[in-house]
Amino acid sequence: YLLKDGFNIESFSPNLYPDSDSKKLREKMSAYYGCKADNIIVGNGSSEIINTVINAYCEKDDKVMTFVPSFSMYQTYCDLCSAKFVGIQSEKDFSQNIDKLISEANKQKPKVVILCTPNNPTGYVTKREDVVKLLDSVRNSLVILDEAYADFSESSVLDLINEYENLIVMRTMSKAFGLAGLRIGCLIANEKTVKYIWKVKIPYNINILTQYAAEMALENSDRVRDYISNVKELREDLTNELEKLNFLIYPSGANFLFVKSPIDNLYEKLMERGALIRKFNYQEVYYRITVGTSEENMILLDEIKKLMGGIYEN
């Protein structure tokens, strides 16, 4: 069995159940993330883990608080367990006022506070001092740091998991590792928290092939670091080119840009030309553009210039 440009799986036993503890995978993750294997629980993408945590900690009408806009599935997971989703509005420039979140958390006493950084879909990166301020201020709430895109931002609080018993960090191999189709994510926290959540983890949730592929990817993490460096360069180039075309670009620490377009109905017009971006309606229309390869970015820019009537063509 061949994974693209990668490795062969010479033999495996599909008649046997996979390792329910994902022991080898957790050991390799621990080396990559700089923690112990006992600090990690593996799931089908970080999405499954977030759902598991909310179910483990929340009963009916318990509150889960986060900034909005953010990852839309947070509210879905709340709905599934009858928890109350509380969205704290971001600022007009989509920055997040941590004092506002802390104030509301102290008033409403949520069971869980979620902070997505870099934020999806805006790309906003929460300063480390703001995360620490949050952790120091809401000791009675579980704080989830969703760091799905953290590889692209050089910002993480993984080193704080043993300082704060209420801290859980979520990571995924869907973004920087490019393994979204394999569905591999993990929860990283202190051992006491991990042992509590382990009691409700679904058994055998990661299949044999996925575990093996993820292990091999982690053994080749140097290639991932090269990819991350390349994305950062391309992100800067794409930002500069879009700004020349009068796009409003919001600061991003992720592998995408959150933008406001001078072109009406940009999503629909690009889709007609075979280029796909994401569209968001937050009082006004915004778009999320993934940073592609150099060639893909050039195609996107060329199509945008054509939509503008070629006035920006050299």
Short mmCIF file of C-alpha atoms in Angstrom, two decimals:
data_model
loop_
_atom_site.label_atom_id
_atom_site.label_comp_id
_atom_site.label_asym_id
_atom_site.label_seq_id
_atom_site.Cartn_x
_atom_site.Cartn_y
_atom_site.Cartn_z
CA TYR A 1 0.00 0.00 0.00
CA LEU A 2 1.54 3.30 -1.10
CA LEU A 3 0.92 6.74 0.34
CA LYS A 4 1.76 9.46 -2.19
CA ASP A 5 5.47 10.26 -2.34
CA GLY A 6 5.95 8.52 0.95
CA PHE A 7 6.18 4.96 2.14
CA ASN A 8 5.02 1.38 1.67
CA ILE A 9 3.02 -0.61 4.18
CA GLU A 10 4.34 -4.08 3.55
CA SER A 11 1.88 -5.93 5.73
CA PHE A 12 -0.86 -5.34 8.23
CA SER A 13 -3.63 -7.38 9.84
CA PRO A 14 -7.06 -5.90 9.09
CA ASN A 15 -8.68 -8.76 11.00
CA LEU A 16 -7.26 -7.36 14.25
CA TYR A 17 -8.55 -4.34 16.11
CA PRO A 18 -6.23 -1.33 16.13
CA ASP A 19 -4.39 -0.27 19.26
CA SER A 20 -7.15 1.57 21.12
CA ASP A 21 -4.55 3.62 23.01
CA SER A 22 -2.59 4.59 19.84
CA LYS A 23 0.53 4.04 21.95
CA LYS A 24 3.19 4.30 19.21
CA LEU A 25 1.47 7.29 17.65
CA ARG A 26 1.25 9.11 20.98
CA GLU A 27 4.94 8.48 21.61
CA LYS A 28 5.86 10.05 18.26
CA MET A 29 3.46 12.94 18.88
CA SER A 30 5.05 13.53 22.28
CA ALA A 31 8.46 13.96 20.65
CA TYR A 32 7.05 16.43 18.12
CA TYR A 33 5.01 18.46 20.62
CA GLY A 34 7.57 18.36 23.43
CA CYS A 35 5.50 16.62 26.09
CA LYS A 36 4.95 13.11 27.46
CA ALA A 37 2.81 10.47 25.75
CA ASP A 38 0.68 10.43 28.92
CA ASN A 39 -0.29 14.03 28.16
CA ILE A 40 -1.95 13.04 24.85
CA ILE A 41 -5.25 11.58 23.67
CA VAL A 42 -5.65 10.94 19.93
CA GLY A 43 -8.89 11.42 18.02
CA ASN A 44 -10.42 11.53 14.56
CA GLY A 45 -9.28 15.07 13.92
CA SER A 46 -9.35 17.63 16.70
CA SER A 47 -13.10 17.92 15.99
CA GLU A 48 -13.85 14.55 17.62
CA ILE A 49 -11.74 15.53 20.61
CA ILE A 50 -13.53 18.86 21.07
CA ASN A 51 -16.86 17.05 20.94
CA THR A 52 -15.61 14.48 23.47
CA VAL A 53 -14.42 17.17 25.89
CA ILE A 54 -17.64 19.18 25.74
CA ASN A 55 -19.63 16.01 26.39
CA ALA A 56 -17.33 15.02 29.24
CA TYR A 57 -17.62 18.34 31.08
CA CYS A 58 -21.01 19.76 30.15
CA GLU A 59 -24.46 18.81 31.33
CA LYS A 60 -27.74 20.27 30.09
CA ASP A 61 -27.71 24.10 30.11
CA ASP A 62 -24.03 24.38 31.06
CA LYS A 63 -22.42 27.24 29.15
CA VAL A 64 -19.61 27.09 26.59
CA MET A 65 -18.14 30.50 25.76
CA THR A 66 -15.98 31.65 22.87
CA PHE A 67 -15.41 34.58 20.57
CA VAL A 68 -17.43 34.87 17.37
CA PRO A 69 -16.88 34.53 14.53
CA SER A 70 -14.95 31.32 15.05
CA PHE A 71 -15.13 27.62 14.17
CA SER A 72 -18.83 26.95 13.55
CA MET A 73 -18.75 23.40 14.96
CA TYR A 74 -18.34 24.65 18.54
CA GLN A 75 -22.01 25.58 18.59
CA THR A 76 -23.00 22.30 16.93
CA TYR A 77 -21.24 20.29 19.64
CA CYS A 78 -23.01 22.36 22.28
CA ASP A 79 -26.36 21.69 20.65
CA LEU A 80 -25.67 17.95 20.59
CA CYS A 81 -25.30 17.79 24.37
CA SER A 82 -27.83 20.57 25.19
CA ALA A 83 -25.14 22.94 26.44
CA LYS A 84 -25.65 26.67 25.92
CA PHE A 85 -23.35 28.32 23.41
CA VAL A 86 -22.34 31.87 24.36
CA GLY A 87 -20.63 33.90 21.64
CA ILE A 88 -18.63 37.00 22.56
CA GLN A 89 -18.47 39.38 19.62
CA SER A 90 -15.03 40.16 18.23
CA GLU A 91 -14.04 43.77 17.51
CA LYS A 92 -14.83 45.41 14.16
CA ASP A 93 -11.36 44.55 12.88
CA PHE A 94 -11.88 40.94 14.10
CA SER A 95 -9.32 41.29 16.88
CA GLN A 96 -10.41 39.74 20.17
CA ASN A 97 -10.62 41.72 23.40
CA ILE A 98 -9.52 39.23 26.03
CA ASP A 99 -10.76 41.51 28.84
CA LYS A 100 -14.26 41.35 27.40
CA LEU A 101 -14.13 37.53 27.37
CA ILE A 102 -12.79 37.43 30.94
CA SER A 103 -15.48 39.84 32.16
CA GLU A 104 -18.29 37.81 30.61
CA ALA A 105 -16.79 34.54 31.87
CA ASN A 106 -16.70 35.88 35.42
CA LYS A 107 -20.33 36.98 35.12
CA GLN A 108 -21.77 33.92 33.37
CA LYS A 109 -19.55 31.18 34.86
CA PRO A 110 -19.21 28.97 31.76
CA LYS A 111 -18.16 25.39 32.23
CA VAL A 112 -15.89 25.66 29.16
CA VAL A 113 -14.12 28.56 27.45
CA ILE A 114 -12.75 27.95 23.95
CA LEU A 115 -10.11 30.13 22.33
CA CYS A 116 -9.23 29.37 18.72
CA THR A 117 -5.81 30.77 17.86
CA PRO A 118 -5.00 31.39 15.09
CA ASN A 119 -8.71 31.89 14.75
CA ASN A 120 -10.73 30.16 12.07
CA PRO A 121 -11.83 31.89 9.83
CA THR A 122 -10.21 35.27 10.60
CA GLY A 123 -6.60 34.20 11.21
CA TYR A 124 -6.31 36.35 14.35
CA VAL A 125 -3.53 35.24 16.70
CA THR A 126 -4.10 35.73 20.42
CA LYS A 127 -1.04 37.09 22.20
CA ARG A 128 0.55 34.71 24.68
CA GLU A 129 0.14 37.22 27.50
CA ASP A 130 -3.60 37.37 26.76
CA VAL A 131 -3.87 33.58 26.97
CA VAL A 132 -2.04 33.59 30.31
CA LYS A 133 -4.29 36.40 31.54
CA LEU A 134 -7.33 34.33 30.60
CA LEU A 135 -5.98 31.23 32.35
CA ASP A 136 -5.22 33.21 35.49
CA SER A 137 -8.67 34.82 35.50
CA VAL A 138 -11.03 31.89 34.88
CA ARG A 139 -9.66 29.15 37.13
CA ASN A 140 -13.10 27.56 37.55
CA SER A 141 -13.69 27.08 33.82
CA LEU A 142 -12.04 24.55 31.54
CA VAL A 143 -10.04 26.47 28.92
CA ILE A 144 -9.60 24.86 25.50
CA LEU A 145 -6.95 26.35 23.22
CA ASP A 146 -7.79 25.22 19.70
CA GLU A 147 -4.39 25.43 18.00
CA ALA A 148 -5.31 23.73 14.74
CA TYR A 149 -3.35 26.34 12.76
CA ALA A 150 -0.64 27.07 15.33
CA ASP A 151 2.11 25.53 13.19
CA PHE A 152 1.83 28.54 10.87
CA SER A 153 1.99 31.16 13.63
CA GLU A 154 4.87 30.20 15.94
CA SER A 155 2.47 30.78 18.82
CA SER A 156 1.49 28.06 21.27
CA VAL A 157 0.92 27.47 24.97
CA LEU A 158 1.73 23.77 24.96
CA ASP A 159 4.45 24.46 27.51
CA LEU A 160 1.81 25.59 30.04
CA ILE A 161 -0.20 22.36 30.31
CA ASN A 162 1.42 21.37 33.61
CA GLU A 163 1.07 24.86 35.10
CA TYR A 164 -2.70 25.08 34.57
CA GLU A 165 -4.87 22.11 35.48
CA ASN A 166 -7.80 23.64 33.56
CA LEU A 167 -5.88 23.97 30.25
CA ILE A 168 -6.43 21.71 27.24
CA VAL A 169 -4.59 22.30 23.96
CA MET A 170 -5.99 20.86 20.72
CA ARG A 171 -3.72 20.11 17.75
CA THR A 172 -4.35 18.47 14.40
CA MET A 173 -2.42 16.87 11.53
CA SER A 174 -5.00 18.12 9.02
CA LYS A 175 -3.32 21.45 8.29
CA ALA A 176 0.47 21.66 8.35
CA PHE A 177 0.87 17.89 7.84
CA GLY A 178 -1.68 17.86 5.01
CA LEU A 179 -3.44 14.76 6.37
CA ALA A 180 -7.01 16.06 6.58
CA GLY A 181 -8.36 12.92 4.87
CA LEU A 182 -6.82 10.67 7.51
CA ARG A 183 -8.57 12.52 10.38
CA ILE A 184 -5.87 12.74 13.02
CA GLY A 185 -5.94 15.20 15.89
CA CYS A 186 -5.00 15.19 19.53
CA LEU A 187 -5.69 16.65 22.93
CA ILE A 188 -2.71 17.69 25.05
CA ALA A 189 -3.16 18.41 28.76
CA ASN A 190 -1.82 17.54 32.20
CA GLU A 191 -2.06 13.87 33.19
CA LYS A 192 -4.94 14.36 35.64
CA THR A 193 -7.13 15.91 32.94
CA VAL A 194 -6.13 13.28 30.40
CA LYS A 195 -7.07 10.44 32.76
CA TYR A 196 -10.49 12.01 33.34
CA ILE A 197 -11.26 12.43 29.62
CA TRP A 198 -9.84 8.98 28.79
CA LYS A 199 -12.83 7.48 30.63
CA VAL A 200 -15.19 8.73 27.90
CA LYS A 201 -12.92 8.30 24.87
CA ILE A 202 -14.38 6.08 22.17
CA PRO A 203 -12.37 2.83 21.93
CA TYR A 204 -10.63 1.82 18.69
CA ASN A 205 -11.32 5.28 17.24
CA ILE A 206 -8.17 5.42 15.07
CA ASN A 207 -7.78 2.65 12.48
CA ILE A 208 -4.55 0.74 11.78
CA LEU A 209 -3.66 2.45 8.50
CA THR A 210 -4.30 5.95 9.82
CA GLN A 211 -2.14 5.33 12.90
CA TYR A 212 0.70 4.02 10.75
CA ALA A 213 0.50 6.86 8.23
CA ALA A 214 0.50 9.46 11.01
CA GLU A 215 3.51 7.79 12.65
CA MET A 216 5.45 7.91 9.37
CA ALA A 217 4.49 11.54 8.82
CA LEU A 218 5.83 12.46 12.27
CA GLU A 219 9.09 10.65 11.47
CA ASN A 220 9.42 12.97 8.48
CA SER A 221 8.45 16.17 10.28
CA ASP A 222 11.44 18.00 8.75
CA ARG A 223 9.48 18.06 5.49
CA VAL A 224 6.55 19.60 7.35
CA ARG A 225 8.77 22.36 8.70
CA ASP A 226 9.93 23.14 5.16
CA TYR A 227 6.30 23.29 4.03
CA ILE A 228 5.38 25.64 6.89
CA SER A 229 8.23 27.98 5.99
CA ASN A 230 7.10 27.99 2.36
CA VAL A 231 3.49 28.74 3.30
CA LYS A 232 4.59 31.73 5.38
CA GLU A 233 6.51 33.18 2.43
CA LEU A 234 3.62 32.57 0.05
CA ARG A 235 1.17 34.06 2.57
CA GLU A 236 3.17 37.28 2.63
CA ASP A 237 3.44 37.39 -1.17
CA LEU A 238 -0.30 36.77 -1.62
CA THR A 239 -1.10 39.44 0.96
CA ASN A 240 1.02 42.00 -0.88
CA GLU A 241 -0.51 41.17 -4.26
CA LEU A 242 -4.09 41.31 -3.00
CA GLU A 243 -3.44 44.63 -1.28
CA LYS A 244 -2.29 46.01 -4.64
CA LEU A 245 -5.73 45.01 -5.93
CA ASN A 246 -7.43 47.01 -3.16
CA PHE A 247 -8.39 44.00 -1.02
CA LEU A 248 -8.61 44.58 2.72
CA ILE A 249 -6.48 41.87 4.35
CA TYR A 250 -6.80 41.03 8.04
CA PRO A 251 -3.62 39.90 9.85
CA SER A 252 -3.35 36.11 9.70
CA GLY A 253 -1.22 33.55 11.49
CA ALA A 254 -2.81 30.67 9.59
CA ASN A 255 -2.45 29.18 6.11
CA PHE A 256 -5.27 31.37 4.80
CA LEU A 257 -6.21 35.03 4.49
CA PHE A 258 -9.45 36.61 5.66
CA VAL A 259 -10.32 39.42 3.29
CA LYS A 260 -12.85 41.97 2.17
CA SER A 261 -13.09 42.24 -1.60
CA PRO A 262 -13.62 45.25 -3.86
CA ILE A 263 -15.43 42.86 -6.22
CA ASP A 264 -19.07 42.05 -5.51
CA ASN A 265 -20.05 38.36 -5.44
CA LEU A 266 -16.41 37.29 -5.67
CA TYR A 267 -17.14 33.76 -4.47
CA GLU A 268 -19.74 33.11 -7.17
CA LYS A 269 -17.67 34.72 -9.93
CA LEU A 270 -14.53 32.77 -9.08
CA MET A 271 -16.48 29.52 -8.76
CA GLU A 272 -17.72 30.00 -12.33
CA ARG A 273 -14.05 30.18 -13.34
CA GLY A 274 -13.10 27.04 -11.39
CA ALA A 275 -11.48 28.77 -8.42
CA LEU A 276 -12.92 28.02 -4.98
CA ILE A 277 -12.70 30.24 -1.92
CA ARG A 278 -14.89 30.47 1.21
CA LYS A 279 -17.62 33.05 1.72
CA PHE A 280 -18.74 34.38 5.13
CA ASN A 281 -21.56 36.74 6.04
CA TYR A 282 -20.86 38.76 9.19
CA GLN A 283 -23.06 41.83 8.69
CA GLU A 284 -20.99 42.29 5.54
CA VAL A 285 -19.51 39.77 3.11
CA TYR A 286 -15.98 38.48 3.73
CA TYR A 287 -13.91 35.75 2.14
CA ARG A 288 -11.35 33.23 3.32
CA ILE A 289 -8.64 32.44 0.79
CA THR A 290 -6.34 29.48 1.39
CA VAL A 291 -2.67 30.05 0.60
CA GLY A 292 -1.99 27.63 -2.25
CA THR A 293 1.14 26.82 -4.19
CA SER A 294 2.88 29.61 -6.05
CA GLU A 295 1.18 28.45 -9.26
CA GLU A 296 -2.26 28.25 -7.64
CA ASN A 297 -1.89 31.72 -6.14
CA MET A 298 -0.92 33.13 -9.55
CA ILE A 299 -4.00 31.55 -11.14
CA LEU A 300 -6.19 33.09 -8.46
CA LEU A 301 -4.65 36.52 -8.91
CA ASP A 302 -4.96 36.30 -12.70
CA GLU A 303 -8.65 35.42 -12.43
CA ILE A 304 -9.24 38.32 -10.04
CA LYS A 305 -7.50 40.71 -12.44
CA LYS A 306 -9.69 39.46 -15.27
CA LEU A 307 -12.77 40.13 -13.16
CA MET A 308 -11.49 43.66 -12.67
CA GLY A 309 -11.33 44.13 -16.42
CA GLY A 310 -7.61 43.74 -16.71
CA ILE A 311 -6.87 47.18 -15.32
CA TYR A 312 -4.20 45.70 -13.05
CA GLU A 313 -2.50 43.61 -15.72
CA ASN A 314 1.03 44.62 -16.72
#
